[in-house]
Coordinates of N, CA, C and O in Angstrom, one line a residue:
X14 N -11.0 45.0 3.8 CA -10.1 44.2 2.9 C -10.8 42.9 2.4 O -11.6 42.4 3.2
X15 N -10.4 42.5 1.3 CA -11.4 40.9 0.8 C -10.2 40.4 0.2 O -9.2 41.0 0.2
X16 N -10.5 39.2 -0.5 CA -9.3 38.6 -1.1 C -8.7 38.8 -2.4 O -7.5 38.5 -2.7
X17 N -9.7 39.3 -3.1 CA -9.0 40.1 -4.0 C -8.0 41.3 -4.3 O -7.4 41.7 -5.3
X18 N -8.2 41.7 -2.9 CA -6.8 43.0 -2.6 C -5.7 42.3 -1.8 O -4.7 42.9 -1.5
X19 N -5.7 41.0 -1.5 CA -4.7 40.5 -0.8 C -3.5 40.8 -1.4 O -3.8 41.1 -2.6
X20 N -2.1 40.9 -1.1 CA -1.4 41.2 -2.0 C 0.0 40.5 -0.9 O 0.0 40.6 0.4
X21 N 1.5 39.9 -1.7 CA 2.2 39.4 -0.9 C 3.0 40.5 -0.3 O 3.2 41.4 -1.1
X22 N 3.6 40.8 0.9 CA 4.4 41.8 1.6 C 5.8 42.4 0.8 O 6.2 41.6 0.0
X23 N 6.4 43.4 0.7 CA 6.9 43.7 0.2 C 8.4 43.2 0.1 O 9.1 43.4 1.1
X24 N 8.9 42.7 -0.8 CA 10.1 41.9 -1.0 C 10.1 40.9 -0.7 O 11.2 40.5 -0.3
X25 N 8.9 40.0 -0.9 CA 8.9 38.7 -0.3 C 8.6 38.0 -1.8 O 9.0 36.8 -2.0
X26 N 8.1 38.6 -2.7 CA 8.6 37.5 -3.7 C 9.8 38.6 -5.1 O 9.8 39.8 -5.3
X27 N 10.8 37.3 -5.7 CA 12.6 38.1 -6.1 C 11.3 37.7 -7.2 O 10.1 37.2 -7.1
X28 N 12.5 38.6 -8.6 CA 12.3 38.2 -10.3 C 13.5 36.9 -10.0 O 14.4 36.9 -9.1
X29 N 13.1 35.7 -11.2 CA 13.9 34.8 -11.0 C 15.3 35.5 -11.7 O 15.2 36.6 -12.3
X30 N 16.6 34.8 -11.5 CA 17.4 35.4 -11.7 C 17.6 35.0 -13.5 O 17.4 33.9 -13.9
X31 N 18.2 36.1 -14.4 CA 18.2 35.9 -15.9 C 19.2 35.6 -16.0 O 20.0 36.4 -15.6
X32 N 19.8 34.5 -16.4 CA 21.1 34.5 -16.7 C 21.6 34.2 -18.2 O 20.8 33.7 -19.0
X33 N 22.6 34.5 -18.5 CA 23.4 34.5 -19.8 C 22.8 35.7 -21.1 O 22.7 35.3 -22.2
X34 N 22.5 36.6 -20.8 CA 21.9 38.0 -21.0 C 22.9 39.0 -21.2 O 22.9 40.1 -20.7
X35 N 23.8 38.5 -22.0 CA 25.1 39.4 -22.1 C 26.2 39.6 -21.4 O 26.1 39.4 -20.2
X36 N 27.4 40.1 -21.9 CA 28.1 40.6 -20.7 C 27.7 41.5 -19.7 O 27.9 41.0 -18.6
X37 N 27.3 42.6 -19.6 CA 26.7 43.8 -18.8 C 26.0 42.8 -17.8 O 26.3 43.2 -16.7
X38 N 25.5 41.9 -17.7 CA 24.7 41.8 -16.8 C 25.7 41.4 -15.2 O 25.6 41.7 -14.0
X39 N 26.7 40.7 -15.9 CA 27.2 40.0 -14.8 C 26.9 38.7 -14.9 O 27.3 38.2 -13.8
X40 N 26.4 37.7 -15.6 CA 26.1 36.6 -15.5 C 25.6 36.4 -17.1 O 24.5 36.0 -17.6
X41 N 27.0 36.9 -17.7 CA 26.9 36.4 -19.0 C 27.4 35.3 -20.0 O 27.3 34.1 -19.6
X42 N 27.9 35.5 -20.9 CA 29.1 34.6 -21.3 C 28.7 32.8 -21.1 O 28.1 32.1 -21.9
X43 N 29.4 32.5 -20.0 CA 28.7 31.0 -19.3 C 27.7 31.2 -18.3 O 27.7 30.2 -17.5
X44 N 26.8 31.9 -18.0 CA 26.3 32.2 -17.3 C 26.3 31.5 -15.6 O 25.3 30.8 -15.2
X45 N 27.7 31.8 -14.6 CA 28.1 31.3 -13.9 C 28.4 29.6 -13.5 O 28.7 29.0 -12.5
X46 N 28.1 29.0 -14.9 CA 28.5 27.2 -14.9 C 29.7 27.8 -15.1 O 30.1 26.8 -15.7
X47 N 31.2 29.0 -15.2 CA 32.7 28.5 -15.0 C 32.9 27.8 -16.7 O 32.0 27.8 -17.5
X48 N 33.9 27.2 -16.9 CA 34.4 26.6 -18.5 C 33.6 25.4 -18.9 O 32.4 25.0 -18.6
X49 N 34.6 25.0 -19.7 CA 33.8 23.7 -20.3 C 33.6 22.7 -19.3 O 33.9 23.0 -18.1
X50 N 33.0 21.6 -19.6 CA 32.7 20.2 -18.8 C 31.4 19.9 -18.7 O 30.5 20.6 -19.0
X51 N 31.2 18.6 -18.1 CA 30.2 18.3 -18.2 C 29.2 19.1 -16.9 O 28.0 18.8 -16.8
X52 N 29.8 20.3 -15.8 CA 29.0 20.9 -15.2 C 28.2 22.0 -16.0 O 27.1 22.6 -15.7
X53 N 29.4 22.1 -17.4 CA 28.5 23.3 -17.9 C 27.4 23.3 -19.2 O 27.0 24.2 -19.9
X54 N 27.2 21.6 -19.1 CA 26.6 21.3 -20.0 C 25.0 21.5 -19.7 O 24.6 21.6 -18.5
X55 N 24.2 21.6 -20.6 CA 22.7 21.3 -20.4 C 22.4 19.8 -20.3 O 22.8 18.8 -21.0
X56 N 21.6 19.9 -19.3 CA 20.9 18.3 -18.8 C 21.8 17.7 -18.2 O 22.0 16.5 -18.5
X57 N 22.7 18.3 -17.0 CA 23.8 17.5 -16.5 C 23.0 17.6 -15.1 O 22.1 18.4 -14.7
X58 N 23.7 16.1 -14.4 CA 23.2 16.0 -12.7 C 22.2 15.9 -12.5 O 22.0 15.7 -11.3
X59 N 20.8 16.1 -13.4 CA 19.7 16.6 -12.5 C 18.9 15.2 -12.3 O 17.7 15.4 -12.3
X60 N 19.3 13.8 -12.1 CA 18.4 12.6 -11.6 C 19.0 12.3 -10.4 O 20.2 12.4 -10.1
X61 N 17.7 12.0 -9.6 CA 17.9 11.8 -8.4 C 18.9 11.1 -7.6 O 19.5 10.3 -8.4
X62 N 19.3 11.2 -6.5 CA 20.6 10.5 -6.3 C 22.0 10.6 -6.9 O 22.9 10.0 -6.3
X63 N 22.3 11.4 -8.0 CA 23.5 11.5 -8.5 C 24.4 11.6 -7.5 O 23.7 11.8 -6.5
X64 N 25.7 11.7 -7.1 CA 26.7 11.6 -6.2 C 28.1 12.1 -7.2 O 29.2 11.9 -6.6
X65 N 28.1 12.8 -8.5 CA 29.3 13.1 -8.7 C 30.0 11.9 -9.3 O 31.2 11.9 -9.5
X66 N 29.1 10.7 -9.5 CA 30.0 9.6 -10.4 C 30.9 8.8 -9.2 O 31.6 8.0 -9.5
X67 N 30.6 9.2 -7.8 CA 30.3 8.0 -6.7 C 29.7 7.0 -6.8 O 29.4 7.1 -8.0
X68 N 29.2 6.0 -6.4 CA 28.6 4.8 -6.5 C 27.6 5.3 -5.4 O 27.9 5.6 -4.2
X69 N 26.0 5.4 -6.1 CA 25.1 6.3 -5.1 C 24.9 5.3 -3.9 O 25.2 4.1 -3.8
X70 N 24.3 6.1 -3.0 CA 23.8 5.3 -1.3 C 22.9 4.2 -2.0 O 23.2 3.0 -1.9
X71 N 22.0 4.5 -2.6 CA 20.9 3.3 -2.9 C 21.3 2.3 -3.6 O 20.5 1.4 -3.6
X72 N 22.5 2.1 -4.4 CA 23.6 1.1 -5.0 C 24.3 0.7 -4.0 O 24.6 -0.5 -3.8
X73 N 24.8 1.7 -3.0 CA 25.9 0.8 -1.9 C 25.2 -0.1 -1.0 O 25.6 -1.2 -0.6
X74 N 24.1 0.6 -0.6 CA 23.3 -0.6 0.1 C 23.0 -1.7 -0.4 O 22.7 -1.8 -1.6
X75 N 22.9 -3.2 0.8 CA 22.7 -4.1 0.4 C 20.8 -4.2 0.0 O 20.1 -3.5 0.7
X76 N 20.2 -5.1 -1.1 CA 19.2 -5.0 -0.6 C 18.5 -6.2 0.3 O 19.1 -7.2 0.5
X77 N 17.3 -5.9 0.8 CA 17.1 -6.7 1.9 C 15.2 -6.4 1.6 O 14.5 -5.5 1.0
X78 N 15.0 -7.6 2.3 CA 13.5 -7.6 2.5 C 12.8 -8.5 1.7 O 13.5 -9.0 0.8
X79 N 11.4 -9.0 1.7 CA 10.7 -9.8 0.5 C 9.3 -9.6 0.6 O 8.7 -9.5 1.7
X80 N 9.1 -9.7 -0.1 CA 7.1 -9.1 -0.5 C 7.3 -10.4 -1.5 O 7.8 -10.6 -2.6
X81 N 6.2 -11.5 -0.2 CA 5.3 -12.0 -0.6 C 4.2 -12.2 -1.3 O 3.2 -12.4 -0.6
X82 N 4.2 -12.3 -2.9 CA 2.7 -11.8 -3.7 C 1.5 -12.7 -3.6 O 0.4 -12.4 -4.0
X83 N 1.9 -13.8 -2.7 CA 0.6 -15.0 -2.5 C 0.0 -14.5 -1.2 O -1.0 -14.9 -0.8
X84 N 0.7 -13.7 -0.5 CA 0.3 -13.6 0.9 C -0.9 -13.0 1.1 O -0.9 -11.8 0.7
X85 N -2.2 -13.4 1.8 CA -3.5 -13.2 1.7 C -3.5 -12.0 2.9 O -2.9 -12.0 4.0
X86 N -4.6 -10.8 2.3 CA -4.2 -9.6 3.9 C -6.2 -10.1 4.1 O -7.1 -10.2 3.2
X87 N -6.4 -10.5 5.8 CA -7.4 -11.3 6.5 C -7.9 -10.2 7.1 O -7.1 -9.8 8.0
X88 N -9.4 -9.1 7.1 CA -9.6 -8.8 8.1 C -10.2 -9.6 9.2 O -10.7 -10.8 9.3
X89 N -9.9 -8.2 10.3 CA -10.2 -8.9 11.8 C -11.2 -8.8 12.2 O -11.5 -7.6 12.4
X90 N -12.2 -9.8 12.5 CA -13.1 -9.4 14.1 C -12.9 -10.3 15.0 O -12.5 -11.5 15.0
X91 N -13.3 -9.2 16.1 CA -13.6 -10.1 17.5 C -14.7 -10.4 17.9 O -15.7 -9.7 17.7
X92 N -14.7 -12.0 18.8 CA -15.7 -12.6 18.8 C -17.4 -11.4 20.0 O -18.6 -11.3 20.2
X93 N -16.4 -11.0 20.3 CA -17.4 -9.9 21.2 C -17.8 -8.9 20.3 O -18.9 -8.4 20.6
X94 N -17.2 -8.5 19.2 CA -18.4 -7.4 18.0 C -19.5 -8.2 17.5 O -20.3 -7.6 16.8
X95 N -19.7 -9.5 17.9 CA -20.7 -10.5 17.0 C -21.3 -9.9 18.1 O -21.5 -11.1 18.3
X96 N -21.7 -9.3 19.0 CA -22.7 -9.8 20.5 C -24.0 -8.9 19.8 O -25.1 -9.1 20.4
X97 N -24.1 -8.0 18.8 CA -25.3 -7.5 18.2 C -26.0 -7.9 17.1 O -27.0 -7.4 16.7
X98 N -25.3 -8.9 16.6 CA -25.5 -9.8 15.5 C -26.5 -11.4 15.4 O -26.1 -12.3 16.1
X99 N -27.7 -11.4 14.5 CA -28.2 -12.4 14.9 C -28.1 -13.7 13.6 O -27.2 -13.5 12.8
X100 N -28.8 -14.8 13.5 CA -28.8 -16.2 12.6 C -27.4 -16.0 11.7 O -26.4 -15.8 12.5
X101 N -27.1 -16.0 10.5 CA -26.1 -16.4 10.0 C -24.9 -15.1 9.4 O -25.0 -14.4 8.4
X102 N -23.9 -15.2 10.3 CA -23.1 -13.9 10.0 C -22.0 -14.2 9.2 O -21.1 -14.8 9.7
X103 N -21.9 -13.8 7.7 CA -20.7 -14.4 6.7 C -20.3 -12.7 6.5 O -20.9 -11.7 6.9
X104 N -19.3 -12.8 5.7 CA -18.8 -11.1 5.3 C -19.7 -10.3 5.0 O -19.6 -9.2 5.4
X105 N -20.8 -10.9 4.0 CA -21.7 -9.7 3.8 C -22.2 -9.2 4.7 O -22.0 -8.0 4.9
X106 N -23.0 -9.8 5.7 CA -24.1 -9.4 7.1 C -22.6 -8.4 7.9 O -22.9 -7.3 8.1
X107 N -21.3 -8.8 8.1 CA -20.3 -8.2 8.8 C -20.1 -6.9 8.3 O -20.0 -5.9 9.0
X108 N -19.9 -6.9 6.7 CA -19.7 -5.8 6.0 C -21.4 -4.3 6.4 O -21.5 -3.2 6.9
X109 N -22.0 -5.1 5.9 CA -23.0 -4.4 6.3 C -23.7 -3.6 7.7 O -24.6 -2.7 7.9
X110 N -22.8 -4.4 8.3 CA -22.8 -3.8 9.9 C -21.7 -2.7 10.5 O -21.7 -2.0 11.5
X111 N -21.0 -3.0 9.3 CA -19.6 -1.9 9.3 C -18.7 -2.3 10.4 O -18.4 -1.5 11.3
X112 N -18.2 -3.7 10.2 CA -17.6 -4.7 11.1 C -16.3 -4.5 10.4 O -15.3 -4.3 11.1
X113 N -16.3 -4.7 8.8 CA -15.0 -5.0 8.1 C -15.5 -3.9 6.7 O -16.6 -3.4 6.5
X114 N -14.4 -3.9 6.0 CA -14.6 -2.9 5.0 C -15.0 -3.8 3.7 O -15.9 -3.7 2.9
X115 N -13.9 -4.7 3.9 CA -14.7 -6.0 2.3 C -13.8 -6.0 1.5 O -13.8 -6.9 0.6
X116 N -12.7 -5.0 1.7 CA -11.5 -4.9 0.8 C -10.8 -5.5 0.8 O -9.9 -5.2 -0.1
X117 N -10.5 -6.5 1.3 CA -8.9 -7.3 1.3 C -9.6 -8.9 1.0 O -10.7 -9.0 0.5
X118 N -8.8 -9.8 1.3 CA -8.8 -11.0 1.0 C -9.9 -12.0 1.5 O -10.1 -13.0 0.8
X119 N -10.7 -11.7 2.8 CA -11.4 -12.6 3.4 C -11.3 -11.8 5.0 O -10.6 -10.8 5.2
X120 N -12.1 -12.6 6.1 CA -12.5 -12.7 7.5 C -11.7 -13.6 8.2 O -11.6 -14.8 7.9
X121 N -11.2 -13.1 9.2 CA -10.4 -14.3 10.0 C -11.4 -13.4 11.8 O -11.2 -12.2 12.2
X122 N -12.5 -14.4 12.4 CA -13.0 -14.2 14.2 C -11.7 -14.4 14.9 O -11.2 -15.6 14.9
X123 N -11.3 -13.6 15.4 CA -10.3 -13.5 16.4 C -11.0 -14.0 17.8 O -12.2 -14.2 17.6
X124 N -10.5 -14.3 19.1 CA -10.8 -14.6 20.1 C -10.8 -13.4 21.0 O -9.7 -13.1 21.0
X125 N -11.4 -12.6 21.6 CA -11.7 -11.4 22.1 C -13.0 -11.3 22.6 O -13.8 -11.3 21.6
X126 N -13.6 -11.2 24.0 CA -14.8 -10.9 24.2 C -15.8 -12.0 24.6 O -15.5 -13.1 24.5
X127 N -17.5 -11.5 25.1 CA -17.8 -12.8 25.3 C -18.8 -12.9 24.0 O -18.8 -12.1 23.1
X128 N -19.6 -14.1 24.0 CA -20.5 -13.9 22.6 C -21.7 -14.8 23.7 O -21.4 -15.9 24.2
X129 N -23.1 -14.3 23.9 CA -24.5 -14.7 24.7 C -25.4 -15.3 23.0 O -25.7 -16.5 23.2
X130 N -25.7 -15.0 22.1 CA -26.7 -15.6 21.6 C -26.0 -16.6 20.4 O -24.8 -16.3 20.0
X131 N -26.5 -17.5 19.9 CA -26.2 -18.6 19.3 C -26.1 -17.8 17.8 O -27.0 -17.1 17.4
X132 N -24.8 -18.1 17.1 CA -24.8 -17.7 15.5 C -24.1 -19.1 14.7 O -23.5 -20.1 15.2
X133 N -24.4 -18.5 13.4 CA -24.0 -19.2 12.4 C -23.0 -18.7 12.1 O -23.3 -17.6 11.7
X134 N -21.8 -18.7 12.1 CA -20.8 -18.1 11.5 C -19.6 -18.9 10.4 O -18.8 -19.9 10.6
X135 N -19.7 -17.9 9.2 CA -19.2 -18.0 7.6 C -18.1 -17.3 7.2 O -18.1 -16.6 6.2
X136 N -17.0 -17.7 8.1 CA -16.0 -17.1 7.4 C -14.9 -17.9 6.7 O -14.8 -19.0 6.2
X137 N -14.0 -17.0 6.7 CA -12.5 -17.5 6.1 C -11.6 -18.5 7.1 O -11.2 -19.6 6.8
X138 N -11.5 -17.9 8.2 CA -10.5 -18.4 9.3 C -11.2 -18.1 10.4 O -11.8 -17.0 10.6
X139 N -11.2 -18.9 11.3 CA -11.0 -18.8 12.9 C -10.1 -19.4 13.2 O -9.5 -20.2 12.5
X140 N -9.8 -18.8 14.8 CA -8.9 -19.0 16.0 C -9.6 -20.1 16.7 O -10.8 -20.3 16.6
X141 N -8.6 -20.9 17.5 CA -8.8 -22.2 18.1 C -9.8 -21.1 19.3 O -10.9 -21.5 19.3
X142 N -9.5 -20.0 20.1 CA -10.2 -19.4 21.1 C -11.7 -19.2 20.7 O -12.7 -19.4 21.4
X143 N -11.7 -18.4 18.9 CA -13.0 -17.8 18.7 C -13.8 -18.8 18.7 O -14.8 -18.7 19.4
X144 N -13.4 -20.1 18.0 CA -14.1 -21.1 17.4 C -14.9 -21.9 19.1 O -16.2 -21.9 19.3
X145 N -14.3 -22.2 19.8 CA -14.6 -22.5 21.0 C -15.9 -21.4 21.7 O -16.9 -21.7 22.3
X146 N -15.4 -20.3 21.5 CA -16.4 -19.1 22.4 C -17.6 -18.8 21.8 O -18.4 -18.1 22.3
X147 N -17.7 -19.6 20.4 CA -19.0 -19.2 19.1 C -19.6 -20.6 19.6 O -20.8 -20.6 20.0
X148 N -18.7 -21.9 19.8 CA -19.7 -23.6 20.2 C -20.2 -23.0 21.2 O -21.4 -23.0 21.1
X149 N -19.9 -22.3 22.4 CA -19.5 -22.3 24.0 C -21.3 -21.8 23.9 O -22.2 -22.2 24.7
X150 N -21.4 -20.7 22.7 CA -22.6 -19.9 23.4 C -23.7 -20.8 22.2 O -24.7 -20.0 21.8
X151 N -23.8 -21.9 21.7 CA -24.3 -22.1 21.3 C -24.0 -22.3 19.4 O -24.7 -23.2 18.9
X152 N -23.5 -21.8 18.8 CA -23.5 -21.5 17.4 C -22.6 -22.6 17.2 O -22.1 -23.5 17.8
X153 N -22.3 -22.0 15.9 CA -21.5 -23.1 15.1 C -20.7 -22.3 13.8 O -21.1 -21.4 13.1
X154 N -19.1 -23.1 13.6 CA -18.8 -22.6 12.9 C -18.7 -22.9 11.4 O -18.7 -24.1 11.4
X155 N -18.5 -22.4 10.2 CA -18.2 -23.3 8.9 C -17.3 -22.2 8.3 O -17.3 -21.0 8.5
X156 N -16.5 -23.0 7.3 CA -15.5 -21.9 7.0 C -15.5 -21.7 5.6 O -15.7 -22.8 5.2
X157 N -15.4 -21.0 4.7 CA -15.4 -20.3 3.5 C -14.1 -20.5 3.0 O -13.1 -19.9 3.4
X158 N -14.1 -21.7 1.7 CA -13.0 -21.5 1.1 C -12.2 -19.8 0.5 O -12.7 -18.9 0.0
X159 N -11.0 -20.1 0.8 CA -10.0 -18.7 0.8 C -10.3 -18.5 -1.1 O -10.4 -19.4 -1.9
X160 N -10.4 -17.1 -1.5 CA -10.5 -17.1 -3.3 C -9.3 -17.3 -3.0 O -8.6 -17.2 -2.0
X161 N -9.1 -18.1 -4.9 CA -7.8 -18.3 -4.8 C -7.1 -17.3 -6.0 O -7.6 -16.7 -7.1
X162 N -6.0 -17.3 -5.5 CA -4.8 -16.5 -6.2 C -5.0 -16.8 -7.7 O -5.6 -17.8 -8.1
X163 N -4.3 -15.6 -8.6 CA -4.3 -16.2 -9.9 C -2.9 -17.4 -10.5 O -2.5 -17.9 -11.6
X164 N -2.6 -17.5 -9.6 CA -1.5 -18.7 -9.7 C -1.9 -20.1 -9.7 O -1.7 -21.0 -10.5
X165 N -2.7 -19.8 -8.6 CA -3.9 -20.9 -8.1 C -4.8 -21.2 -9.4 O -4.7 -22.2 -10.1
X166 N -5.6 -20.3 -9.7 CA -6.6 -20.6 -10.9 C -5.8 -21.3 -11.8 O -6.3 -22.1 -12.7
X167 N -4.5 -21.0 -11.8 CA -4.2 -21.2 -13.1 C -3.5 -22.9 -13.2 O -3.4 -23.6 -14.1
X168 N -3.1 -23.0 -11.9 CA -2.6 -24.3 -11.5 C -3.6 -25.3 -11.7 O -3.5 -26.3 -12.4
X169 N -5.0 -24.8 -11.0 CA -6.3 -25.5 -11.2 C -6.4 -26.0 -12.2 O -6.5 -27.2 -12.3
X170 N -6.6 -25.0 -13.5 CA -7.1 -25.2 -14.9 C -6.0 -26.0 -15.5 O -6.4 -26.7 -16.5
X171 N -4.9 -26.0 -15.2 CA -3.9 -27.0 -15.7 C -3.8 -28.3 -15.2 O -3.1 -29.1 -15.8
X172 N -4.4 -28.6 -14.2 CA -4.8 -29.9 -14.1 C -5.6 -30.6 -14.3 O -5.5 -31.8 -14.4
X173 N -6.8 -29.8 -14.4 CA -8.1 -30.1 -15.2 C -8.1 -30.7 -16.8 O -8.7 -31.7 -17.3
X174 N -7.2 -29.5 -17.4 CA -6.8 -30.1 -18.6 C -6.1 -31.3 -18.8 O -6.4 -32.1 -19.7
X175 N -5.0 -31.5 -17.7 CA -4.3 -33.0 -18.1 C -5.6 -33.9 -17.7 O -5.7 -34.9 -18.4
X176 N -6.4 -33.9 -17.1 CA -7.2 -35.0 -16.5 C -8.1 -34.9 -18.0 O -8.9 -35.8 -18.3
X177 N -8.1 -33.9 -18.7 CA -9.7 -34.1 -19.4 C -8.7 -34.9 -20.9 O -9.2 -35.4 -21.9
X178 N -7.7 -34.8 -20.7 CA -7.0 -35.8 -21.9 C -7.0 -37.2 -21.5 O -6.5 -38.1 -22.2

């Protein structure tokens, strides 16, 4: 047997059902939508949630929650993934080590782990623990201003302008 003789079991797939195909059929006339109304209309009920002209679940609920659009997503490292890392480690050298992916907003050294040889490290954010555990073995840290938002650019440029009047 190969796949081209596969074939589905018998009675496992119907013809769809025909409806409104005459009287004889059984399912003629209205073709079981019953009299007039708006059940027996075309294009009735079919968006999501309908409830029959209830007030749907997703209207009775209250809503709730807030999405923050300034809120920056930081990846993470820990100060012990630096321990194979040598002279100045900023996102690229991290990226390239396959430390962080590069996708989100910036680098935040978490405190985690020990760190033995002396680095430079260039990020976004550190922790009061990493920052101490990077001096402790020698290195030093400096931090990388955060990009800013387009709210931000734009606040910038608008101040620039009042000052250049």
């Amino acid at each position: 047997m190969s796949l081209n003789q596969l074939k589905a079991p018998r009675g496992a797939n119907r013809a769809k059902k025909r409806v409104g195909r005459g009287q004889g059929s059984g399912l003629g006339k209205t073709a079981g939508r019953g009299g007039k109304g708006q059940k027996a209309r075309s294009g009735n009920m079919h968006f999501e949630g309908f409830e029959g002209g209830q007030m749907p679940l997703q209207r009775r609920l209250p809503k709730f929650g807030f999405h923050n659009i300034f809120r920056r997503e930081l990846e993470e490292v820990k100060v012990g993934d630096l321990q194979g890392l040598s002279g100045v480690v900023d996102p690229a050298a991290l990226k390239s080590a396959g430390l962080v992916r590069g996708n989100r907003d910036g680098v935040v050294v978490l405190a985690g782990g020990e760190l033995s040889s002396a680095l430079t490290v260039k990020v976004h954010r550190v922790t009061a623990g990493a920052r101490a555990a990077i001096e402790k073995a020698g290195g030093k840290v400096e931090l990388i201003p955060a990009p800013q938002t387009m709210h931000q650019k734009a606040k910038a440029a608008k101040k620039a302008a009042a000052q250049a009047k």
